[in-house]
Amino acid sequence: MSRMNRPSMSVSGVARMMKGHEDKKIAVVVSTITDDVRIQEIPKMRICALRFTESARARIIKAGGECLTFDQLALVEPRGTNTILLRGKRNAREAVKHFGTPGAPGSHAKPFVRSSGRKFERARGRRRSCGFRV
């Protein structure tokens, strides 16, 4: 699967999606599970993923949870029952911020510029005092 279709997911995101199912179901994520320092207490969860960061794996195991690989999942749940398939946000990539026309009024697309100083994409065409305004 392409990198675009494998956005990473944080432990807090998995915990939010699994609320109420923590002990009954296994979260299946086809990407990396990362740690999130914003959440102090992680619930006991069973998560199957391609990869876990060291800190995320340690926190899940410390909470009494389980980190599974896909071959382990196939042995535990061969039919795929009691599993919830999750994925991260695909539009959180840096490249998505550049989509659209950066100069158009009302557009918040990020321009590809070498610098973000006073003269770069802030003067001519952006205000009346500097020639014209679009």
mmCIF file with all atom_site columns, C-alpha atoms in Angstrom:
data_model
loop_
_atom_site.group_PDB
_atom_site.id
_atom_site.type_symbol
_atom_site.label_atom_id
_atom_site.label_alt_id
_atom_site.label_comp_id
_atom_site.label_asym_id
_atom_site.label_entity_id
_atom_site.label_seq_id
_atom_site.pdbx_PDB_ins_code
_atom_site.Cartn_x
_atom_site.Cartn_y
_atom_site.Cartn_z
_atom_site.occupancy
_atom_site.B_iso_or_equiv
_atom_site.pdbx_formal_charge
_atom_site.auth_seq_id
_atom_site.auth_comp_id
_atom_site.auth_asym_id
_atom_site.auth_atom_id
_atom_site.pdbx_PDB_model_num
ATOM 1   C CA . MET A 1 1   ? 0.000   0.000   0.000  1.00 0.00 ? 1   MET A CA 1
ATOM 2   C CA . SER A 1 2   ? 1.307   3.473   -0.850 1.00 0.00 ? 2   SER A CA 1
ATOM 3   C CA . ARG A 1 3   ? 2.635   5.831   1.798  1.00 0.00 ? 3   ARG A CA 1
ATOM 4   C CA . MET A 1 4   ? -0.210  8.248   1.021  1.00 0.00 ? 4   MET A CA 1
ATOM 5   C CA . ASN A 1 5   ? -2.745  5.626   2.070  1.00 0.00 ? 5   ASN A CA 1
ATOM 6   C CA . ARG A 1 6   ? -0.889  4.738   5.289  1.00 0.00 ? 6   ARG A CA 1
ATOM 7   C CA . PRO A 1 7   ? -1.187  7.865   7.459  1.00 0.00 ? 7   PRO A CA 1
ATOM 8   C CA . SER A 1 8   ? 0.091   7.273   10.983 1.00 0.00 ? 8   SER A CA 1
ATOM 9   C CA . MET A 1 9   ? -2.282  7.324   13.932 1.00 0.00 ? 9   MET A CA 1
ATOM 10  C CA . SER A 1 10  ? -1.646  8.357   17.514 1.00 0.00 ? 10  SER A CA 1
ATOM 11  C CA . VAL A 1 11  ? -2.490  6.353   20.621 1.00 0.00 ? 11  VAL A CA 1
ATOM 12  C CA . SER A 1 12  ? -4.986  9.041   21.660 1.00 0.00 ? 12  SER A CA 1
ATOM 13  C CA . GLY A 1 13  ? -6.756  8.798   18.288 1.00 0.00 ? 13  GLY A CA 1
ATOM 14  C CA . VAL A 1 14  ? -7.103  5.037   18.662 1.00 0.00 ? 14  VAL A CA 1
ATOM 15  C CA . ALA A 1 15  ? -8.342  5.474   22.254 1.00 0.00 ? 15  ALA A CA 1
ATOM 16  C CA . ARG A 1 16  ? -10.970 7.994   21.083 1.00 0.00 ? 16  ARG A CA 1
ATOM 17  C CA . MET A 1 17  ? -12.256 5.682   18.345 1.00 0.00 ? 17  MET A CA 1
ATOM 18  C CA . MET A 1 18  ? -12.253 2.611   20.605 1.00 0.00 ? 18  MET A CA 1
ATOM 19  C CA . LYS A 1 19  ? -14.203 4.235   23.451 1.00 0.00 ? 19  LYS A CA 1
ATOM 20  C CA . GLY A 1 20  ? -16.645 1.652   24.782 1.00 0.00 ? 20  GLY A CA 1
ATOM 21  C CA . HIS A 1 21  ? -15.026 -1.238  22.859 1.00 0.00 ? 21  HIS A CA 1
ATOM 22  C CA . GLU A 1 22  ? -11.591 -1.280  24.568 1.00 0.00 ? 22  GLU A CA 1
ATOM 23  C CA . ASP A 1 23  ? -11.807 -4.727  26.150 1.00 0.00 ? 23  ASP A CA 1
ATOM 24  C CA . LYS A 1 24  ? -14.027 -6.429  23.536 1.00 0.00 ? 24  LYS A CA 1
ATOM 25  C CA . LYS A 1 25  ? -12.540 -5.508  20.155 1.00 0.00 ? 25  LYS A CA 1
ATOM 26  C CA . ILE A 1 26  ? -9.122  -5.239  18.483 1.00 0.00 ? 26  ILE A CA 1
ATOM 27  C CA . ALA A 1 27  ? -8.183  -1.997  16.709 1.00 0.00 ? 27  ALA A CA 1
ATOM 28  C CA . VAL A 1 28  ? -6.587  -2.713  13.307 1.00 0.00 ? 28  VAL A CA 1
ATOM 29  C CA . VAL A 1 29  ? -4.480  0.084   11.790 1.00 0.00 ? 29  VAL A CA 1
ATOM 30  C CA . VAL A 1 30  ? -2.541  -0.385  8.533  1.00 0.00 ? 30  VAL A CA 1
ATOM 31  C CA . SER A 1 31  ? 0.165   2.115   9.494  1.00 0.00 ? 31  SER A CA 1
ATOM 32  C CA . THR A 1 32  ? 2.358   3.245   12.383 1.00 0.00 ? 32  THR A CA 1
ATOM 33  C CA . ILE A 1 33  ? 1.010   3.861   15.881 1.00 0.00 ? 33  ILE A CA 1
ATOM 34  C CA . THR A 1 34  ? 2.702   6.871   17.464 1.00 0.00 ? 34  THR A CA 1
ATOM 35  C CA . ASP A 1 35  ? 2.815   8.102   21.055 1.00 0.00 ? 35  ASP A CA 1
ATOM 36  C CA . ASP A 1 36  ? 0.833   11.147  22.169 1.00 0.00 ? 36  ASP A CA 1
ATOM 37  C CA . VAL A 1 37  ? 2.067   13.016  25.239 1.00 0.00 ? 37  VAL A CA 1
ATOM 38  C CA . ARG A 1 38  ? -1.170  15.046  25.428 1.00 0.00 ? 38  ARG A CA 1
ATOM 39  C CA . ILE A 1 39  ? -3.041  12.056  26.882 1.00 0.00 ? 39  ILE A CA 1
ATOM 40  C CA . GLN A 1 40  ? -1.887  10.971  30.341 1.00 0.00 ? 40  GLN A CA 1
ATOM 41  C CA . GLU A 1 41  ? -3.908  7.801   30.909 1.00 0.00 ? 41  GLU A CA 1
ATOM 42  C CA . ILE A 1 42  ? -4.158  5.284   28.080 1.00 0.00 ? 42  ILE A CA 1
ATOM 43  C CA . PRO A 1 43  ? -6.956  2.705   28.407 1.00 0.00 ? 43  PRO A CA 1
ATOM 44  C CA . LYS A 1 44  ? -6.236  -1.006  28.109 1.00 0.00 ? 44  LYS A CA 1
ATOM 45  C CA . MET A 1 45  ? -6.474  -1.754  24.371 1.00 0.00 ? 45  MET A CA 1
ATOM 46  C CA . ARG A 1 46  ? -5.520  -4.442  21.888 1.00 0.00 ? 46  ARG A CA 1
ATOM 47  C CA . ILE A 1 47  ? -4.028  -2.865  18.776 1.00 0.00 ? 47  ILE A CA 1
ATOM 48  C CA . CYS A 1 48  ? -2.803  -4.502  15.576 1.00 0.00 ? 48  CYS A CA 1
ATOM 49  C CA . ALA A 1 49  ? -0.559  -2.328  13.390 1.00 0.00 ? 49  ALA A CA 1
ATOM 50  C CA . LEU A 1 50  ? 2.300   -2.491  10.905 1.00 0.00 ? 50  LEU A CA 1
ATOM 51  C CA . ARG A 1 51  ? 4.637   -0.631  13.283 1.00 0.00 ? 51  ARG A CA 1
ATOM 52  C CA . PHE A 1 52  ? 4.671   0.895   16.758 1.00 0.00 ? 52  PHE A CA 1
ATOM 53  C CA . THR A 1 53  ? 7.035   3.580   17.987 1.00 0.00 ? 53  THR A CA 1
ATOM 54  C CA . GLU A 1 54  ? 9.038   2.486   21.025 1.00 0.00 ? 54  GLU A CA 1
ATOM 55  C CA . SER A 1 55  ? 7.287   4.889   23.399 1.00 0.00 ? 55  SER A CA 1
ATOM 56  C CA . ALA A 1 56  ? 3.813   4.004   22.072 1.00 0.00 ? 56  ALA A CA 1
ATOM 57  C CA . ARG A 1 57  ? 4.463   0.270   22.485 1.00 0.00 ? 57  ARG A CA 1
ATOM 58  C CA . ALA A 1 58  ? 5.779   0.805   26.028 1.00 0.00 ? 58  ALA A CA 1
ATOM 59  C CA . ARG A 1 59  ? 2.736   2.867   27.065 1.00 0.00 ? 59  ARG A CA 1
ATOM 60  C CA . ILE A 1 60  ? 0.224   0.397   25.585 1.00 0.00 ? 60  ILE A CA 1
ATOM 61  C CA . ILE A 1 61  ? 1.874   -2.562  27.352 1.00 0.00 ? 61  ILE A CA 1
ATOM 62  C CA . LYS A 1 62  ? 2.175   -0.589  30.621 1.00 0.00 ? 62  LYS A CA 1
ATOM 63  C CA . ALA A 1 63  ? -1.588  0.080   30.513 1.00 0.00 ? 63  ALA A CA 1
ATOM 64  C CA . GLY A 1 64  ? -2.183  -3.690  30.262 1.00 0.00 ? 64  GLY A CA 1
ATOM 65  C CA . GLY A 1 65  ? -2.881  -3.636  26.537 1.00 0.00 ? 65  GLY A CA 1
ATOM 66  C CA . GLU A 1 66  ? -1.475  -5.716  23.716 1.00 0.00 ? 66  GLU A CA 1
ATOM 67  C CA . CYS A 1 67  ? 0.463   -4.832  20.533 1.00 0.00 ? 67  CYS A CA 1
ATOM 68  C CA . LEU A 1 68  ? -0.189  -7.316  17.730 1.00 0.00 ? 68  LEU A CA 1
ATOM 69  C CA . THR A 1 69  ? 1.273   -7.828  14.271 1.00 0.00 ? 69  THR A CA 1
ATOM 70  C CA . PHE A 1 70  ? -0.916  -8.878  11.353 1.00 0.00 ? 70  PHE A CA 1
ATOM 71  C CA . ASP A 1 71  ? 0.232   -12.503 11.433 1.00 0.00 ? 71  ASP A CA 1
ATOM 72  C CA . GLN A 1 72  ? -0.615  -12.642 15.161 1.00 0.00 ? 72  GLN A CA 1
ATOM 73  C CA . LEU A 1 73  ? -4.033  -11.131 14.386 1.00 0.00 ? 73  LEU A CA 1
ATOM 74  C CA . ALA A 1 74  ? -4.650  -13.848 11.776 1.00 0.00 ? 74  ALA A CA 1
ATOM 75  C CA . LEU A 1 75  ? -4.075  -16.494 14.451 1.00 0.00 ? 75  LEU A CA 1
ATOM 76  C CA . VAL A 1 76  ? -6.228  -14.752 17.093 1.00 0.00 ? 76  VAL A CA 1
ATOM 77  C CA . GLU A 1 77  ? -9.115  -13.670 14.819 1.00 0.00 ? 77  GLU A CA 1
ATOM 78  C CA . PRO A 1 78  ? -8.922  -15.639 11.531 1.00 0.00 ? 78  PRO A CA 1
ATOM 79  C CA . ARG A 1 79  ? -12.351 -14.414 10.356 1.00 0.00 ? 79  ARG A CA 1
ATOM 80  C CA . GLY A 1 80  ? -11.711 -10.784 11.337 1.00 0.00 ? 80  GLY A CA 1
ATOM 81  C CA . THR A 1 81  ? -14.610 -10.679 13.763 1.00 0.00 ? 81  THR A CA 1
ATOM 82  C CA . ASN A 1 82  ? -14.327 -8.429  16.835 1.00 0.00 ? 82  ASN A CA 1
ATOM 83  C CA . THR A 1 83  ? -12.001 -6.061  14.970 1.00 0.00 ? 83  THR A CA 1
ATOM 84  C CA . ILE A 1 84  ? -12.371 -2.374  14.129 1.00 0.00 ? 84  ILE A CA 1
ATOM 85  C CA . LEU A 1 85  ? -10.472 -1.089  11.080 1.00 0.00 ? 85  LEU A CA 1
ATOM 86  C CA . LEU A 1 86  ? -9.142  2.443   11.630 1.00 0.00 ? 86  LEU A CA 1
ATOM 87  C CA . ARG A 1 87  ? -7.026  4.891   9.650  1.00 0.00 ? 87  ARG A CA 1
ATOM 88  C CA . GLY A 1 88  ? -5.335  8.230   10.284 1.00 0.00 ? 88  GLY A CA 1
ATOM 89  C CA . LYS A 1 89  ? -6.075  11.578  8.693  1.00 0.00 ? 89  LYS A CA 1
ATOM 90  C CA . ARG A 1 90  ? -4.919  11.556  5.061  1.00 0.00 ? 90  ARG A CA 1
ATOM 91  C CA . ASN A 1 91  ? -5.174  15.318  4.658  1.00 0.00 ? 91  ASN A CA 1
ATOM 92  C CA . ALA A 1 92  ? -2.819  16.118  7.536  1.00 0.00 ? 92  ALA A CA 1
ATOM 93  C CA . ARG A 1 93  ? 0.173   15.883  5.176  1.00 0.00 ? 93  ARG A CA 1
ATOM 94  C CA . GLU A 1 94  ? 2.359   18.920  4.486  1.00 0.00 ? 94  GLU A CA 1
ATOM 95  C CA . ALA A 1 95  ? 1.745   18.575  0.724  1.00 0.00 ? 95  ALA A CA 1
ATOM 96  C CA . VAL A 1 96  ? -2.014  19.109  1.141  1.00 0.00 ? 96  VAL A CA 1
ATOM 97  C CA . LYS A 1 97  ? -1.391  22.616  2.545  1.00 0.00 ? 97  LYS A CA 1
ATOM 98  C CA . HIS A 1 98  ? -0.059  23.645  -0.880 1.00 0.00 ? 98  HIS A CA 1
ATOM 99  C CA . PHE A 1 99  ? -3.160  22.506  -2.826 1.00 0.00 ? 99  PHE A CA 1
ATOM 100 C CA . GLY A 1 100 ? -5.066  25.372  -4.445 1.00 0.00 ? 100 GLY A CA 1
ATOM 101 C CA . THR A 1 101 ? -4.082  28.803  -5.746 1.00 0.00 ? 101 THR A CA 1
ATOM 102 C CA . PRO A 1 102 ? -1.985  30.687  -3.195 1.00 0.00 ? 102 PRO A CA 1
ATOM 103 C CA . GLY A 1 103 ? -2.588  34.165  -4.679 1.00 0.00 ? 103 GLY A CA 1
ATOM 104 C CA . ALA A 1 104 ? -6.383  34.010  -4.941 1.00 0.00 ? 104 ALA A CA 1
ATOM 105 C CA . PRO A 1 105 ? -8.450  36.042  -2.453 1.00 0.00 ? 105 PRO A CA 1
ATOM 106 C CA . GLY A 1 106 ? -9.908  33.832  0.287  1.00 0.00 ? 106 GLY A CA 1
ATOM 107 C CA . SER A 1 107 ? -7.524  30.994  -0.490 1.00 0.00 ? 107 SER A CA 1
ATOM 108 C CA . HIS A 1 108 ? -5.331  29.798  2.354  1.00 0.00 ? 108 HIS A CA 1
ATOM 109 C CA . ALA A 1 109 ? -3.085  27.650  0.180  1.00 0.00 ? 109 ALA A CA 1
ATOM 110 C CA . LYS A 1 110 ? 0.544   27.771  1.273  1.00 0.00 ? 110 LYS A CA 1
ATOM 111 C CA . PRO A 1 111 ? 2.826   29.168  -1.461 1.00 0.00 ? 111 PRO A CA 1
ATOM 112 C CA . PHE A 1 112 ? 6.145   27.593  -2.406 1.00 0.00 ? 112 PHE A CA 1
ATOM 113 C CA . VAL A 1 113 ? 8.440   30.527  -1.575 1.00 0.00 ? 113 VAL A CA 1
ATOM 114 C CA . ARG A 1 114 ? 12.100  30.639  -0.605 1.00 0.00 ? 114 ARG A CA 1
ATOM 115 C CA . SER A 1 115 ? 11.430  33.066  2.254  1.00 0.00 ? 115 SER A CA 1
ATOM 116 C CA . SER A 1 116 ? 8.512   34.525  4.188  1.00 0.00 ? 116 SER A CA 1
ATOM 117 C CA . GLY A 1 117 ? 9.827   38.076  4.615  1.00 0.00 ? 117 GLY A CA 1
ATOM 118 C CA . ARG A 1 118 ? 8.299   41.495  3.918  1.00 0.00 ? 118 ARG A CA 1
ATOM 119 C CA . LYS A 1 119 ? 8.848   41.378  0.137  1.00 0.00 ? 119 LYS A CA 1
ATOM 120 C CA . PHE A 1 120 ? 7.780   37.799  -0.537 1.00 0.00 ? 120 PHE A CA 1
ATOM 121 C CA . GLU A 1 121 ? 4.106   37.345  -1.509 1.00 0.00 ? 121 GLU A CA 1
ATOM 122 C CA . ARG A 1 122 ? 3.007   40.123  0.858  1.00 0.00 ? 122 ARG A CA 1
ATOM 123 C CA . ALA A 1 123 ? 3.284   43.402  -1.058 1.00 0.00 ? 123 ALA A CA 1
ATOM 124 C CA . ARG A 1 124 ? 2.326   43.866  -4.749 1.00 0.00 ? 124 ARG A CA 1
ATOM 125 C CA . GLY A 1 125 ? -1.056  42.379  -5.521 1.00 0.00 ? 125 GLY A CA 1
ATOM 126 C CA . ARG A 1 126 ? -1.911  41.967  -1.847 1.00 0.00 ? 126 ARG A CA 1
ATOM 127 C CA . ARG A 1 127 ? -2.589  45.618  -0.882 1.00 0.00 ? 127 ARG A CA 1
ATOM 128 C CA . ARG A 1 128 ? -3.649  48.848  -2.588 1.00 0.00 ? 128 ARG A CA 1
ATOM 129 C CA . SER A 1 129 ? -0.680  50.879  -1.318 1.00 0.00 ? 129 SER A CA 1
ATOM 130 C CA . CYS A 1 130 ? 1.756   48.641  -3.207 1.00 0.00 ? 130 CYS A CA 1
ATOM 131 C CA . GLY A 1 131 ? 0.594   48.983  -6.811 1.00 0.00 ? 131 GLY A CA 1
ATOM 132 C CA . PHE A 1 132 ? -2.684  47.026  -6.911 1.00 0.00 ? 132 PHE A CA 1
ATOM 133 C CA . ARG A 1 133 ? -4.841  44.591  -4.997 1.00 0.00 ? 133 ARG A CA 1
ATOM 134 C CA . VAL A 1 134 ? -6.373  41.426  -6.473 1.00 0.00 ? 134 VAL A CA 1
#
